Short mmCIF file of C-alpha atoms and ligand atoms in Angstrom, two decimals:
data_model
loop_
_atom_site.label_atom_id
_atom_site.label_comp_id
_atom_site.label_asym_id
_atom_site.label_seq_id
_atom_site.Cartn_x
_atom_site.Cartn_y
_atom_site.Cartn_z
CA UNK X 248 28.52 -4.69 -41.89
CA UNK X 249 25.40 -3.05 -40.50
CA UNK X 250 23.61 -3.91 -37.28
CA UNK X 251 20.04 -2.86 -36.52
CA UNK X 252 19.33 -2.18 -32.85
CA UNK X 253 15.53 -2.06 -32.49
CA UNK X 254 15.41 0.24 -29.46
CA UNK X 255 17.45 2.14 -26.94
CA UNK X 256 19.95 -0.01 -25.05
CA UNK X 257 22.75 0.97 -22.65
CA UNK X 258 25.88 2.37 -24.31
CA UNK X 259 28.06 -0.48 -23.02
CA UNK X 260 26.79 -2.78 -25.76
CA UNK X 261 26.74 -0.15 -28.47
CA UNK X 262 30.41 0.64 -27.76
CA UNK X 263 31.35 -3.03 -28.20
CA UNK X 264 29.58 -3.10 -31.56
CA UNK X 265 31.21 0.14 -32.73
CA UNK X 266 34.65 -0.99 -31.54
CA UNK X 267 34.23 -4.08 -33.71
CA UNK X 268 33.86 -1.78 -36.72
CA UNK X 269 30.14 -2.40 -37.14
CA UNK X 270 27.88 0.31 -38.47
CA UNK X 271 24.87 0.84 -36.19
CA UNK X 272 21.32 1.75 -37.03
CA UNK X 273 19.60 2.42 -33.70
CA UNK X 274 15.87 3.05 -33.36
CA UNK X 275 15.74 5.79 -30.76
CA UNK X 276 12.03 6.56 -30.72
CA UNK X 277 9.80 6.04 -27.71
CA UNK X 278 8.31 2.59 -27.16
CA UNK X 279 8.28 -0.25 -29.64
CA UNK X 280 9.82 0.28 -33.08
CA UNK X 281 6.96 0.68 -35.56
CA UNK X 282 6.62 -2.42 -37.70
CA UNK X 283 6.96 -0.52 -40.99
CA UNK X 284 10.20 1.10 -39.81
CA UNK X 285 11.52 -2.26 -38.64
CA UNK X 286 10.81 -3.85 -42.03
CA UNK X 287 12.61 -1.05 -43.86
CA UNK X 288 15.54 -0.65 -41.50
CA UNK X 289 16.45 -4.34 -41.35
CA UNK X 290 17.04 -4.65 -45.10
CA UNK X 291 20.60 -5.82 -45.75
CA UNK X 292 21.75 -5.88 -42.10
CA UNK X 293 24.08 -8.59 -40.81
CA UNK X 294 22.66 -8.62 -37.30
CA UNK X 295 19.59 -7.51 -35.39
CA UNK X 296 19.86 -6.61 -31.71
CA UNK X 297 16.22 -7.00 -30.74
CA UNK X 298 14.14 -6.00 -27.75
CA UNK X 299 11.15 -7.99 -26.50
CA UNK X 300 8.82 -5.38 -27.98
CA UNK X 301 9.75 -6.40 -31.55
CA UNK X 302 8.46 -9.55 -33.22
CA UNK X 303 11.15 -11.16 -35.36
CA UNK X 304 9.36 -13.49 -37.74
CA UNK X 305 9.31 -14.63 -41.37
CA UNK X 306 8.29 -11.20 -42.58
CA UNK X 307 11.23 -9.48 -40.85
CA UNK X 308 13.67 -12.19 -41.87
CA UNK X 309 12.56 -11.89 -45.50
CA UNK X 310 12.88 -8.12 -45.31
CA UNK X 311 16.38 -8.45 -43.85
CA UNK X 312 17.47 -10.81 -46.60
CA UNK X 313 20.39 -13.23 -46.87
CA UNK X 314 22.94 -10.94 -45.20
CA UNK X 315 21.36 -11.55 -41.79
CA UNK X 316 23.40 -13.95 -39.63
CA UNK X 317 22.36 -13.35 -36.05
CA UNK X 318 19.46 -12.06 -33.98
CA UNK X 319 20.60 -11.17 -30.46
CA UNK X 320 17.68 -10.58 -28.11
CA UNK X 321 18.40 -8.28 -25.17
CA UNK X 322 16.38 -10.51 -22.83
CA UNK X 323 16.44 -14.02 -21.51
CA UNK X 324 12.91 -14.69 -22.81
CA UNK X 325 12.74 -14.94 -26.59
CA UNK X 326 9.10 -15.65 -27.34
CA UNK X 327 9.17 -12.55 -29.58
CA UNK X 328 11.44 -14.44 -32.00
CA UNK X 329 10.35 -17.18 -34.37
CA UNK X 330 13.33 -19.43 -33.70
CA UNK X 331 12.26 -22.03 -36.27
CA UNK X 332 12.00 -19.36 -38.97
CA UNK X 333 15.53 -18.21 -38.07
CA UNK X 334 16.82 -21.81 -38.15
CA UNK X 335 15.34 -22.31 -41.63
CA UNK X 336 17.56 -19.46 -42.80
CA UNK X 337 20.59 -20.48 -40.68
CA UNK X 338 20.22 -17.29 -38.66
CA UNK X 339 21.58 -17.80 -35.14
CA UNK X 340 19.40 -16.62 -32.23
CA UNK X 341 20.94 -15.55 -28.92
CA UNK X 342 19.48 -14.39 -25.61
CA UNK X 343 20.95 -13.04 -22.36
CA UNK X 344 20.68 -15.75 -19.67
CA UNK X 345 22.56 -15.55 -16.38
CA UNK X 346 23.18 -11.81 -16.23
CA UNK X 347 19.63 -11.03 -15.11
CA UNK X 348 19.13 -13.94 -12.75
CA UNK X 349 19.76 -12.04 -9.51
CA UNK X 350 17.76 -8.96 -10.49
CA UNK X 351 14.73 -11.02 -11.48
CA UNK X 352 14.90 -13.28 -8.44
CA UNK X 353 15.21 -10.20 -6.21
CA UNK X 354 12.10 -8.75 -7.84
CA UNK X 355 10.12 -11.98 -7.43
CA UNK X 356 11.05 -12.02 -3.73
CA UNK X 357 10.04 -8.37 -3.43
CA UNK X 358 6.67 -9.15 -5.02
CA UNK X 359 6.14 -12.04 -2.59
CA UNK X 360 6.75 -9.65 0.29
CA UNK X 361 4.61 -6.92 -1.25
CA UNK X 362 1.58 -9.09 -1.79
CA UNK X 363 1.75 -11.06 1.46
CA UNK X 364 2.39 -7.94 3.57
CA UNK X 365 -0.04 -5.70 1.65
CA UNK X 366 2.65 -3.12 0.93
CA UNK X 367 1.06 -1.65 -2.19
CA UNK X 368 -2.18 -1.21 -0.33
CA UNK X 369 -0.36 0.42 2.60
CA UNK X 370 1.53 2.77 0.32
CA UNK X 371 -1.65 3.79 -1.45
CA UNK X 372 -3.28 4.54 1.89
CA UNK X 373 -0.46 6.79 3.07
CA UNK X 374 -0.27 8.63 -0.24
CA UNK X 375 -4.05 9.08 -0.36
CA UNK X 376 -3.90 11.50 2.55
CA UNK X 377 -6.78 9.61 4.21
CA UNK X 378 -6.52 9.70 8.01
CA UNK X 379 -5.06 6.53 9.54
CA UNK X 380 -3.79 5.56 12.94
CA UNK X 381 -1.67 2.57 13.98
CA UNK X 382 -3.71 -0.18 15.53
CA UNK X 383 -3.22 -3.82 16.38
CA UNK X 384 -5.35 -5.11 13.52
CA UNK X 385 -4.48 -2.73 10.75
CA UNK X 386 -3.61 -4.34 7.37
CA UNK X 387 -2.56 -7.66 8.76
CA UNK X 388 -0.69 -9.75 6.24
CA UNK X 389 0.61 -13.29 6.04
CA UNK X 390 3.97 -14.35 7.47
CA UNK X 391 6.31 -16.46 5.36
CA UNK X 392 7.99 -18.73 7.87
CA UNK X 393 7.10 -22.41 7.43
CA UNK X 394 4.91 -21.70 4.40
CA UNK X 395 5.49 -23.45 1.10
CA UNK X 396 6.70 -21.64 -2.02
CA UNK X 397 5.85 -23.51 -5.22
CA UNK X 398 8.16 -22.60 -8.07
CA UNK X 399 6.98 -23.38 -11.59
CA UNK X 400 10.12 -23.58 -13.73
CA UNK X 401 13.26 -24.33 -11.76
CA UNK X 402 15.84 -22.77 -14.08
CA UNK X 403 18.43 -20.22 -13.01
CA UNK X 404 15.88 -17.63 -11.86
CA UNK X 405 13.62 -20.13 -10.09
CA UNK X 406 16.61 -21.57 -8.26
CA UNK X 407 17.89 -18.11 -7.30
CA UNK X 408 14.44 -17.25 -5.93
CA UNK X 409 14.42 -20.49 -3.92
CA UNK X 410 17.71 -19.49 -2.27
CA UNK X 411 16.29 -16.14 -1.26
CA UNK X 412 13.03 -17.69 -0.08
CA UNK X 413 14.84 -20.18 2.17
CA UNK X 414 16.29 -17.21 4.08
CA UNK X 415 12.70 -16.12 4.83
CA UNK X 416 11.81 -19.53 6.24
CA UNK X 417 9.83 -20.77 3.24
CA UNK X 418 10.04 -24.40 2.20
CA UNK X 419 10.45 -25.08 -1.50
CA UNK X 420 8.46 -27.21 -3.92
CA UNK X 421 9.07 -27.01 -7.63
CA UNK X 422 7.70 -28.35 -10.85
CA UNK X 423 10.01 -28.65 -13.81
CA UNK X 424 10.48 -30.89 -16.82
CA UNK X 425 13.81 -32.10 -15.38
CA UNK X 426 14.72 -32.74 -11.78
CA UNK X 427 17.05 -30.18 -10.20
CA UNK X 428 20.56 -31.50 -9.62
CA UNK X 429 21.28 -33.32 -6.38
CA UNK X 430 23.39 -30.53 -4.89
CA UNK X 431 20.61 -27.96 -5.43
CA UNK X 432 17.98 -30.29 -3.97
CA UNK X 433 20.17 -30.92 -0.93
CA UNK X 434 20.96 -27.22 -0.48
CA UNK X 435 17.35 -26.10 -0.76
CA UNK X 436 15.54 -29.14 0.59
CA UNK X 437 13.37 -28.76 -2.49
CA UNK X 438 10.71 -31.32 -3.40
CA UNK X 439 9.73 -31.88 -7.02
CA UNK X 440 5.98 -32.13 -7.61
CA UNK X 441 3.66 -32.35 -10.58
CA UNK X 442 2.03 -29.01 -11.38
CA UNK X 443 -1.36 -30.10 -9.98
CA UNK X 444 0.06 -31.09 -6.62
CA UNK X 445 2.27 -28.01 -6.46
CA UNK X 446 -0.72 -25.72 -7.07
CA UNK X 447 -2.88 -27.52 -4.52
CA UNK X 448 -0.30 -27.50 -1.73
CA UNK X 449 1.62 -24.21 -2.06
CA UNK X 450 0.99 -21.02 -0.11
CA UNK X 451 2.68 -18.96 -2.81
CA UNK X 452 3.06 -20.00 -6.44
CA UNK X 453 5.75 -18.19 -8.44
CA UNK X 454 5.99 -18.62 -12.22
CA UNK X 455 9.41 -18.86 -13.89
CA UNK X 456 8.74 -20.87 -17.03
CA UNK X 457 9.32 -19.62 -20.56
CA UNK X 458 6.29 -18.65 -22.65
CA UNK X 459 5.68 -21.27 -25.33
CA UNK X 460 2.53 -22.76 -26.90
CA UNK X 461 2.65 -25.33 -24.06
CA UNK X 462 2.66 -22.69 -21.31
CA UNK X 463 -0.02 -20.43 -22.82
CA UNK X 464 -2.63 -20.03 -20.03
CA UNK X 465 -0.81 -22.61 -17.95
CA UNK X 466 -2.63 -20.99 -15.05
CA UNK X 467 -6.33 -20.67 -15.88
CA UNK X 468 -9.63 -21.41 -14.13
CA UNK X 469 -9.03 -25.09 -13.19
CA UNK X 470 -5.55 -24.35 -11.88
CA UNK X 471 -6.69 -21.31 -9.89
CA UNK X 472 -9.60 -23.30 -8.44
CA UNK X 473 -7.17 -25.98 -7.30
CA UNK X 474 -5.09 -23.48 -5.33
CA UNK X 475 -5.65 -22.77 -1.64
CA UNK X 476 -8.01 -19.88 -0.94
CA UNK X 477 -5.19 -18.43 1.19
CA UNK X 478 -2.57 -18.73 -1.57
CA UNK X 479 -0.91 -16.04 -3.66
CA UNK X 480 0.15 -16.11 -7.32
CA UNK X 481 3.31 -14.28 -8.47
CA UNK X 482 4.24 -13.87 -12.14
CA UNK X 483 7.58 -12.50 -13.35
CA UNK X 484 7.78 -14.75 -16.44
CA UNK X 485 5.50 -13.75 -19.31
CA UNK X 486 1.96 -12.40 -19.08
CA UNK X 487 0.13 -14.95 -21.25
CA UNK X 488 1.27 -17.80 -18.98
CA UNK X 489 -1.65 -16.61 -16.83
CA UNK X 490 -5.22 -16.31 -18.12
CA UNK X 491 -5.88 -12.81 -16.77
CA UNK X 492 -9.67 -13.07 -17.15
CA UNK X 493 -9.64 -16.28 -15.10
CA UNK X 494 -7.40 -14.62 -12.52
CA UNK X 495 -9.81 -11.71 -12.09
CA UNK X 496 -12.67 -14.16 -11.61
CA UNK X 497 -10.68 -16.22 -9.08
CA UNK X 498 -9.89 -13.08 -7.09
CA UNK X 499 -13.48 -11.92 -7.22
CA UNK X 500 -14.66 -15.34 -6.01
CA UNK X 501 -11.91 -15.33 -3.33
CA UNK X 502 -10.54 -18.57 -4.73
CA UNK X 503 -7.05 -17.25 -4.05
CA UNK X 504 -5.87 -14.54 -1.65
CA UNK X 505 -3.96 -12.30 -4.02
CA UNK X 506 -1.58 -11.91 -6.93
CA UNK X 507 1.55 -9.95 -7.78
CA UNK X 508 2.23 -9.38 -11.47
CA UNK X 509 5.28 -7.94 -13.23
CA UNK X 510 4.02 -9.03 -16.65
CA UNK X 511 0.63 -8.90 -18.37
CA UNK X 512 -1.25 -10.87 -20.94
CA UNK X 513 -1.70 -7.92 -23.32
CA UNK X 514 1.21 -5.85 -22.09
CA UNK X 515 1.28 -2.91 -21.59
CA UNK X 516 -2.52 -3.16 -21.22
CA UNK X 517 -3.71 -4.49 -17.89
CA UNK X 518 -7.04 -6.27 -17.43
CA UNK X 519 -9.42 -3.59 -16.06
CA UNK X 520 -10.63 -6.06 -13.43
CA UNK X 521 -7.19 -5.98 -11.81
CA UNK X 522 -6.70 -2.23 -11.69
CA UNK X 523 -8.65 -1.35 -8.56
CA UNK X 524 -8.09 -4.47 -6.49
CA UNK X 525 -6.20 -4.12 -3.24
CA UNK X 526 -5.27 -7.81 -3.23
CA UNK X 527 -3.17 -7.36 -6.35
CA UNK X 528 0.29 -5.85 -6.86
CA UNK X 529 0.92 -4.52 -10.38
CA UNK X 530 4.33 -3.37 -11.63
CA UNK X 531 5.48 -2.56 -15.17
CA UNK X 532 7.78 -5.44 -16.26
CA UNK X 533 10.73 -4.46 -14.06
CA UNK X 534 12.27 -7.94 -13.56
CA UNK X 535 15.69 -7.08 -14.99
CA UNK X 536 15.47 -3.33 -14.44
CA UNK X 537 18.66 -2.46 -12.61
CA UNK X 538 21.42 -0.33 -14.09
CA UNK X 539 23.98 -3.10 -13.66
CA UNK X 540 21.76 -5.76 -15.17
CA UNK X 541 20.67 -3.75 -18.19
CA UNK X 542 24.34 -2.87 -18.89
CA UNK X 543 25.26 -6.55 -18.66
CA UNK X 544 22.37 -7.55 -20.96
CA UNK X 545 23.39 -4.98 -23.54
CA UNK X 546 27.03 -6.13 -23.36
CA UNK X 547 26.17 -9.81 -23.69
CA UNK X 548 23.90 -9.21 -26.69
CA UNK X 549 26.63 -7.16 -28.36
CA UNK X 550 29.28 -9.79 -27.65
CA UNK X 551 27.06 -12.42 -29.22
CA UNK X 552 26.79 -10.32 -32.38
CA UNK X 553 30.53 -9.65 -32.54
CA UNK X 554 31.30 -13.35 -32.03
CA UNK X 555 28.97 -14.55 -34.78
CA UNK X 556 29.97 -11.88 -37.29
CA UNK X 557 33.62 -12.61 -36.49
CA UNK X 558 33.10 -16.28 -37.33
CA UNK X 559 33.18 -17.43 -33.69
CA UNK X 560 30.54 -19.45 -31.87
CA UNK X 561 27.94 -17.32 -30.05
CA UNK X 562 28.31 -17.07 -26.27
CA UNK X 563 24.68 -17.74 -25.41
CA UNK X 564 22.77 -19.21 -28.33
CA UNK X 565 19.16 -20.15 -27.80
CA UNK X 566 18.37 -23.83 -27.60
CA UNK X 567 21.99 -24.90 -27.20
C1 DGY Y 682 13.62 -10.95 -20.07
O1 DGY Y 682 14.85 -10.85 -20.06
O2 DGY Y 682 13.06 -11.87 -20.64
C2 DGY Y 682 12.84 -9.89 -19.38
O3 DGY Y 682 11.51 -10.16 -19.38
C3 DGY Y 682 13.11 -8.53 -20.01
O4 DGY Y 682 14.18 -8.01 -19.37
#
């Protein structure tokens, strides 16, 4: 059986696939696998190990044909996969939840600190070679103690961020379709609010929801206008959850104090209005980018493939 891997992934996962006797076709070019190559290479494969840069839709599934049994995304987010199209063909879809929770929560906390303490701005100043001298009023930021962090999407990553944030003295509000379990609420002292109230009352809003048609531009002009003028927006989920044009306008109008973004609406493009702003932190989709985490993601995706092709239930199917 052949497995298409649509980009470079750590060897840990590839070794698991090879040890299971699977024949690998690995795209090892730079960046996203060109669509034409994807459509050719997937023909007759039993599994696709996909990266978020590849769209797996009807066209790819048709090109793969009836041999395809599983698509294992090396990511927790799977908005690049048409899950309904896979279901119509009984193709199982898997993602990699859990193994990247800590790395992504760490990064969200780092972004909160960067944007509230103006660390990007400070680093740019030092590197610029411009003369500077310590003084009492230089680059004053905002302290975190007794401020409110509003978490949109209280899944594993949102909850892990809340734990970190508590250690910095932040109180926690969250909005989520379901209430967090009683033990988590008790541990974190978290209050559940509707999105409108969360936006209007939080000092920092951090986005941790999946990207779906319902969350497209979840944060746009009305939502940004409802936030405090002293508040910050942090996004480590998916770029199109935020309307970037509206964000630029809100920053220009000083409707919010700043933003820290790990993901972008038209990734890897960044809205030009964000590029030169000192009140914005911009990093290139690094949420899960640690050696340990990427190894674990590659392993989990591979184990999902081996399980399904071996007639076993997948470890982490989507939507289960
Ligand atoms: C994910 O897992 O969804 C990240 O965005 C990519 O690592």
